[in-house]
Amino acid sequence: MNNKAFQALSYGVYIVSTWNEGTPAGCTANCAAQITATPATVMVSINKNNFTHDCIRKCGYFSLTVLAETSDPAIIGTFGFRTGKDYDKFAHVQWQVRDKLPVLSDGCAYVCCKVIDSMDTATHTVFLGEVIGADTLRTDPPMTYAYYHTVIKGKTAKNAPTYIAEQPEPKAKYVCKICGYVYDGETPFEQLPDDWKCPLCGAPKSMFEKR
Amino acid sequence: MNNKAFQALSYGVYIVSTWNEGTPAGCTANCAAQITATPATVMVSINKNNFTHDCIRKCGYFSLTVLAETSDPAIIGTFGFRTGKDYDKFAHVQWQVRDKLPVLSDGCAYVCCKVIDSMDTATHTVFLGEVIGADTLRTDPPMTYAYYHTVIKGKTAKNAPTYIAEQPEPKAKYVCKICGYVYDGETPFEQLPDDWKCPLCGAPKSMFEKR
């Protein structure tokens, strides 16, 4: 089996949100899709270890914010490489309530769903939601997972189904310990200002390690 | 609910294949995704009205050929807008057997799966498959659904979850009655040679209607 074959599958980049007893909870996801047109249903696949997973189970509703190519990439780090158990992700983003669910403002569309079924797998739950509301937020092109990897140079979280343990780079690189972002700017890493932050997750310079 | 929000979700373009009592069967799909990494599992969503749907049920195995941007777009029409009940789709393409399953040669990767679970929805079945084999076929970029719509100018089949009944165009256009391809070449449609064929599904000129 050649794992590289899986990298040929195409995805978007989404923030899946729900309520945790009155406060918003959410995580980054790449696996979401419309399953039926009538009634409109949408599925999302969420790792069972994610805090958001249990919140969706309890709440019974979720929203999907579709990120745009122009969305702030730091959102992906904030929602994909930290846990909502002890970190208030929503304090770092603009968000609003649409169809009674938290939706991020910095996306190009959102879909709100009521969970009507789910499929259990080894590490993830596939939630099937009947759409209760959906709208576009702006007309910028949606961010694809390929765009995230090739243009933003983002990494894959260990909880993602598409995660493949990576080989260490042969050349020394500076890597964010929070989100795995690899610095490859023109300025040598050592010469970056002390208040420089990881463009993906906002972690300080001290959270980078040389590899 | 604004249906345009659903168009912000990103997909690839795939041919899902299986065996129908010893002969290959398959259809075009846009909804496929890796669900878990260990063990590797992949899901596909197939309309229950598709001939391929019942063949997967009976066979218990399916393959996914990932189309590339450079794949012949006629494959999408052949596999997406005709039924395998009375039409030999595989007679029109190069294919091979990989991991005991039919795989199209004109793709960039393939994944072969054994069905281990399924989720029933109003119109589609979500099949979950454990991967039994996967490999890349060539390094060309995978075709995204957005590429299919914007560059190849393809249409959505009525059995697809993403299908939205379209408004008639205000200007007269020539539309393929088989696959919905809209001719917009520089040469006036009436002046095309008699042996001109639909670039998407291969239907003859006579199958186009003025709208």
XYZ file of C-alpha atoms in Angstrom:
422
model
C 0.000 0.000 0.000
C 1.392 3.379 -1.049
C 0.143 6.046 1.381
C 0.888 8.740 -1.200
C -2.245 7.630 -3.052
C -4.364 9.102 -0.244
C -2.822 12.506 -0.856
C -4.577 12.555 -4.253
C -7.981 12.859 -2.570
C -9.314 16.429 -2.534
C -10.766 18.227 0.478
C -11.682 21.678 1.702
C -10.718 23.290 5.011
C -13.501 23.768 7.550
C -14.100 24.793 11.125
C -16.713 22.524 12.712
C -18.399 24.245 15.654
C -21.002 23.410 18.260
C -21.992 24.386 21.811
C -20.385 23.142 25.013
C -22.966 24.017 27.647
C -23.407 27.554 26.372
C -19.874 28.289 25.201
C -18.712 27.661 21.633
C -16.439 24.709 20.833
C -14.882 23.833 17.510
C -12.057 22.245 15.577
C -10.480 22.228 12.141
C -11.679 19.511 9.754
C -10.897 18.652 6.167
C -13.484 15.973 5.656
C -16.948 17.386 5.039
C -19.307 16.719 2.162
C -22.871 17.070 1.025
C -24.448 13.611 1.027
C -28.011 14.194 -0.179
C -29.730 17.099 -1.911
C -33.324 16.373 -0.779
C -33.371 16.692 2.142
C -30.072 18.559 2.220
C -27.643 16.635 4.413
C -23.954 17.152 5.096
C -21.418 14.860 6.776
C -18.345 15.669 8.824
C -15.725 13.261 10.149
C -14.349 14.122 13.603
C -11.634 12.348 15.609
C -13.052 10.808 18.778
C -10.170 12.306 20.792
C -11.220 15.840 19.856
C -13.030 17.812 22.544
C -15.452 18.997 19.838
C -16.441 15.384 19.147
C -18.098 14.869 22.525
C -19.614 18.354 22.412
C -21.368 17.513 19.105
C -22.623 14.259 20.626
C -24.136 16.119 23.586
C -25.439 19.153 21.673
C -26.813 17.269 18.662
C -26.066 20.169 16.322
C -22.998 21.418 14.468
C -22.042 24.173 12.083
C -19.504 24.102 9.312
C -17.643 27.289 8.429
C -16.002 26.990 5.018
C -12.656 28.793 5.055
C -11.702 30.884 2.023
C -8.268 31.212 0.432
C -8.313 34.699 1.965
C -9.215 33.524 5.475
C -6.585 34.141 8.152
C -4.494 30.923 8.188
C -3.925 31.394 11.938
C -7.516 30.137 12.374
C -6.433 26.700 11.164
C -3.694 26.519 13.749
C -5.864 27.852 16.553
C -8.636 25.354 15.841
C -6.534 22.443 14.606
C -3.537 22.203 16.908
C -4.910 23.134 20.318
C -7.665 21.598 22.398
C -10.764 23.460 23.497
C -10.654 21.630 26.833
C -8.409 24.271 28.384
C -8.057 26.953 25.700
C -10.690 29.421 24.514
C -10.263 29.196 20.756
C -13.191 31.528 20.057
C -11.528 34.366 21.994
C -9.072 34.630 19.090
C -11.547 34.913 16.198
C -14.571 36.893 15.079
C -17.669 34.763 15.319
C -21.433 35.122 15.235
C -24.533 33.045 15.896
C -26.371 31.824 12.807
C -29.311 29.454 13.021
C -28.597 29.220 16.754
C -25.033 27.906 16.184
C -21.584 29.513 16.395
C -20.170 30.356 12.960
C -16.788 31.969 12.215
C -17.056 35.295 10.398
C -13.821 34.885 8.411
C -15.095 32.205 6.011
C -16.814 32.150 2.628
C -19.892 30.095 3.599
C -21.502 28.244 6.477
C -23.849 25.303 6.883
C -25.751 24.553 10.122
C -26.959 21.011 10.807
C -28.937 18.850 13.189
C -27.281 15.446 13.718
C -29.605 12.743 12.332
C -27.226 9.770 12.163
C -23.628 8.793 12.759
C -21.220 6.042 11.752
C -18.590 4.794 14.173
C -15.098 4.008 12.840
C -11.806 3.073 14.497
C -10.747 6.626 15.353
C -13.395 8.951 13.926
C -17.163 9.432 14.018
C -18.877 10.352 10.763
C -21.745 12.666 11.749
C -24.602 13.043 9.272
C -26.475 16.322 9.688
C -29.702 17.575 8.181
C -29.166 21.158 7.101
C -31.204 23.691 9.094
C -29.572 26.776 7.596
C -26.841 27.726 5.130
C -25.569 30.862 3.473
C -22.583 32.381 1.739
C -20.447 34.905 3.648
C -18.289 36.267 0.821
C -17.413 35.357 -2.755
C -13.696 34.514 -2.339
C -12.739 31.014 -3.530
C -12.969 28.307 -0.873
C -9.671 27.125 0.552
C -8.808 23.604 -0.556
C -6.647 21.283 1.501
C -4.147 21.329 -1.383
C -4.018 25.143 -1.186
C -3.407 24.920 2.550
C -0.485 22.541 2.001
C 1.095 24.054 -1.096
C 0.446 27.804 -0.716
C 0.130 28.287 3.056
C 2.572 25.398 3.642
C 0.463 24.109 6.501
C 0.889 20.757 8.170
C -1.524 17.968 9.048
C -2.628 17.543 12.676
C -2.011 14.142 14.253
C -5.758 13.691 14.825
C -6.566 14.105 11.121
C -7.413 11.000 9.067
C -4.910 12.147 6.468
C -1.997 12.341 8.921
C 1.129 10.476 7.862
C 4.168 10.516 10.155
C 6.728 12.597 8.321
C 10.391 11.885 7.746
C 12.761 14.368 9.413
C 14.026 16.994 6.975
C 17.696 16.540 6.026
C 18.413 20.307 6.394
C 17.971 22.106 9.740
C 14.612 23.857 9.854
C 12.690 25.822 12.448
C 9.430 24.103 13.272
C 6.555 25.340 15.468
C 6.090 22.877 18.332
C 2.401 23.817 18.542
C 1.217 23.372 14.983
C 4.148 21.993 13.007
C 4.498 25.087 10.796
C 7.907 25.108 9.100
C 9.519 28.547 8.804
C 11.015 29.108 5.367
C 11.167 32.900 5.059
C 14.034 34.816 3.504
C 15.141 36.327 6.838
C 17.218 33.828 8.864
C 15.084 32.590 11.736
C 17.563 33.848 14.366
C 17.189 37.407 13.000
C 13.408 37.543 13.303
C 12.151 40.068 15.932
C 11.448 38.723 19.415
C 7.730 39.458 19.083
C 7.492 37.482 15.837
C 4.703 34.902 16.003
C 3.909 31.705 14.159
C 1.770 32.821 11.193
C -0.302 29.658 11.470
C -1.158 29.305 15.167
C 0.167 32.493 16.741
C 2.684 30.732 18.997
C 5.690 32.864 20.072
C 9.155 32.467 18.512
C 10.265 30.505 21.606
C 7.919 27.699 20.633
C 9.986 26.958 17.508
C 12.632 24.294 17.594
C 15.575 23.698 15.260
C 15.481 20.367 13.461
C -31.340 28.247 3.245
C -29.059 29.421 0.441
C -28.077 26.423 -1.698
C -25.055 28.346 -2.994
C -23.364 27.690 0.352
C -23.049 24.010 -0.606
C -21.021 24.977 -3.668
C -18.261 26.183 -1.317
C -17.532 22.596 -0.249
C -14.511 21.089 -2.026
C -14.366 17.680 -3.676
C -12.316 15.635 -6.091
C -13.530 13.699 -9.131
C -13.452 9.919 -8.869
C -14.546 6.788 -10.695
C -15.866 4.231 -8.214
C -15.645 0.710 -9.652
C -16.587 -2.790 -8.601
C -17.519 -6.144 -10.136
C -20.933 -7.117 -11.473
C -20.733 -10.887 -11.673
C -17.370 -10.851 -13.403
C -17.737 -7.708 -15.500
C -16.619 -4.286 -14.285
C -19.182 -1.697 -13.199
C -18.548 1.873 -12.140
C -19.775 5.433 -11.882
C -18.489 8.953 -11.386
C -18.459 10.258 -7.804
C -17.309 13.479 -6.199
C -17.710 12.485 -2.590
C -14.854 10.319 -1.347
C -12.613 10.844 1.658
C -10.142 9.143 3.927
C -11.835 8.602 7.285
C -9.156 6.927 9.416
C -5.402 6.519 9.053
C -4.980 3.360 11.183
C -6.423 1.199 9.809
C -6.648 3.126 6.548
C -10.305 3.537 5.633
C -11.973 5.499 2.850
C -15.632 6.409 2.331
C -17.613 6.951 -0.837
C -21.186 8.170 -1.176
C -23.203 6.536 -3.976
C -26.769 7.248 -5.096
C -29.032 4.269 -4.463
C -30.442 4.578 -7.996
C -27.011 3.982 -9.519
C -26.413 0.517 -10.950
C -22.972 0.598 -9.312
C -24.603 0.967 -5.886
C -26.192 -2.478 -5.935
C -23.066 -3.991 -7.485
C -20.954 -2.721 -4.538
C -23.518 -4.156 -2.122
C -23.285 -7.582 -3.766
C -19.524 -7.585 -4.397
C -18.471 -6.114 -1.039
C -15.464 -4.390 -2.584
C -14.878 -1.162 -4.498
C -12.019 0.748 -6.050
C -11.590 4.482 -6.353
C -9.709 5.885 -9.330
C -8.671 9.489 -8.694
C -8.927 11.476 -11.932
C -6.159 13.944 -12.749
C -6.534 17.385 -14.319
C -5.000 15.724 -17.387
C -7.443 12.788 -17.443
C -9.724 12.597 -20.488
C -12.871 14.510 -19.425
C -14.953 12.172 -21.593
C -14.502 9.586 -18.808
C -16.630 11.737 -16.497
C -19.472 11.810 -19.016
C -19.205 8.113 -19.819
C -19.284 7.115 -16.144
C -21.495 9.899 -14.807
C -24.315 10.351 -17.275
C -25.057 6.849 -18.520
C -26.094 3.723 -16.682
C -24.095 0.522 -16.667
C -27.342 -1.466 -16.758
C -27.406 -1.445 -20.557
C -24.154 0.263 -21.575
C -20.614 -1.090 -21.356
C -18.773 1.917 -19.915
C -15.473 0.022 -19.601
C -15.389 -0.664 -23.360
C -14.615 3.051 -23.787
C -11.662 3.352 -21.398
C -8.307 1.759 -20.608
C -8.547 -0.209 -17.379
C -6.596 -2.786 -15.442
C -7.035 -5.062 -12.456
C -5.283 -3.920 -9.268
C -5.737 -5.740 -5.971
C -8.377 -7.858 -7.727
C -10.503 -4.800 -8.611
C -11.061 -2.834 -11.850
C -9.116 0.452 -11.888
C -9.062 3.044 -14.681
C -5.620 3.635 -16.162
C -6.175 7.330 -16.928
C -6.070 8.583 -13.329
C -3.389 9.807 -10.926
C -4.005 7.331 -8.084
C -6.235 4.472 -7.003
C -7.459 3.040 -3.714
C -9.000 -0.450 -3.387
C -11.302 -1.223 -0.458
C -13.290 -3.936 1.269
C -16.664 -2.635 2.516
C -16.693 -2.826 6.331
C -19.689 -0.608 7.138
C -22.293 1.598 5.501
C -24.664 4.404 6.465
C -28.068 4.679 4.865
C -29.384 8.145 3.935
C -32.442 9.373 2.024
C -30.952 8.935 -1.451
C -27.364 7.760 -0.993
C -25.427 5.052 0.806
C -22.152 6.030 2.462
C -19.866 3.006 2.090
C -16.918 2.735 4.463
C -14.087 0.660 3.038
C -10.928 -0.687 4.631
C -8.070 -0.114 2.208
C -6.596 -3.326 0.798
C -4.321 -1.631 -1.732
C -3.443 1.837 -3.003
C -0.897 3.394 -5.305
C -0.174 6.440 -7.399
C -0.483 6.166 -11.196
C 1.131 9.441 -12.263
C 2.198 12.728 -10.691
C -0.263 15.105 -12.425
C -2.393 17.162 -10.014
C -5.697 15.546 -9.014
C -8.793 16.992 -10.656
C -10.945 18.920 -8.215
C -14.685 19.298 -8.642
C -14.098 23.064 -8.962
C -11.636 22.412 -11.822
C -14.217 20.209 -13.512
C -16.834 22.973 -13.293
C -14.714 26.022 -14.043
C -12.082 24.722 -16.493
C -13.784 21.754 -18.174
C -17.180 23.462 -17.754
C -18.805 20.192 -16.770
C -22.259 19.825 -15.316
C -23.618 17.966 -12.295
C -25.511 14.699 -12.823
C -29.026 14.533 -11.385
C -28.012 11.621 -9.124
C -25.235 13.649 -7.478
C -25.786 15.010 -3.944
C -24.607 18.387 -5.163
C -27.198 18.614 -7.950
C -29.264 21.806 -8.016
C -31.917 22.245 -10.708
C -30.527 24.974 -12.925
C -32.306 28.023 -14.312
C -32.574 28.084 -18.115
C -29.912 30.300 -19.690
C -31.266 33.593 -21.081
C -29.210 33.242 -24.317
C -29.760 30.284 -26.685
C -27.145 27.611 -26.064
C -26.446 24.135 -27.403
C -26.646 21.566 -24.658
C -25.798 17.856 -24.775
C -28.924 15.864 -23.904
C -26.762 13.023 -22.546
C -24.481 14.801 -20.127
C -25.573 18.435 -20.023
C -22.329 19.774 -21.529
C -22.873 23.333 -22.823
C -21.069 24.115 -26.072
C -19.364 27.505 -25.949
C -16.666 27.224 -28.609
C -15.713 30.033 -30.989
C -17.111 28.217 -34.046
C -20.917 28.594 -34.273
C -22.476 25.261 -33.329
C -24.224 24.944 -36.726
C -20.839 25.110 -38.476
C -19.236 22.249 -36.549
C -18.462 19.167 -38.694
C -21.094 16.399 -38.734
C -18.743 13.955 -37.014
C -18.114 16.392 -34.130
C -18.752 14.740 -30.794
C -19.513 15.980 -27.288
C -16.072 16.443 -25.653
C -17.470 15.296 -22.338
C -19.459 12.130 -23.082
C -18.798 11.470 -26.766
C -22.443 11.865 -27.858
C -22.934 12.855 -31.522
C -23.857 16.393 -32.594
C -27.466 15.283 -33.074
C -27.790 14.767 -29.324
C -27.398 18.499 -28.707
C -30.446 20.688 -28.344
C -30.808 24.450 -28.650
C -31.992 26.167 -25.495
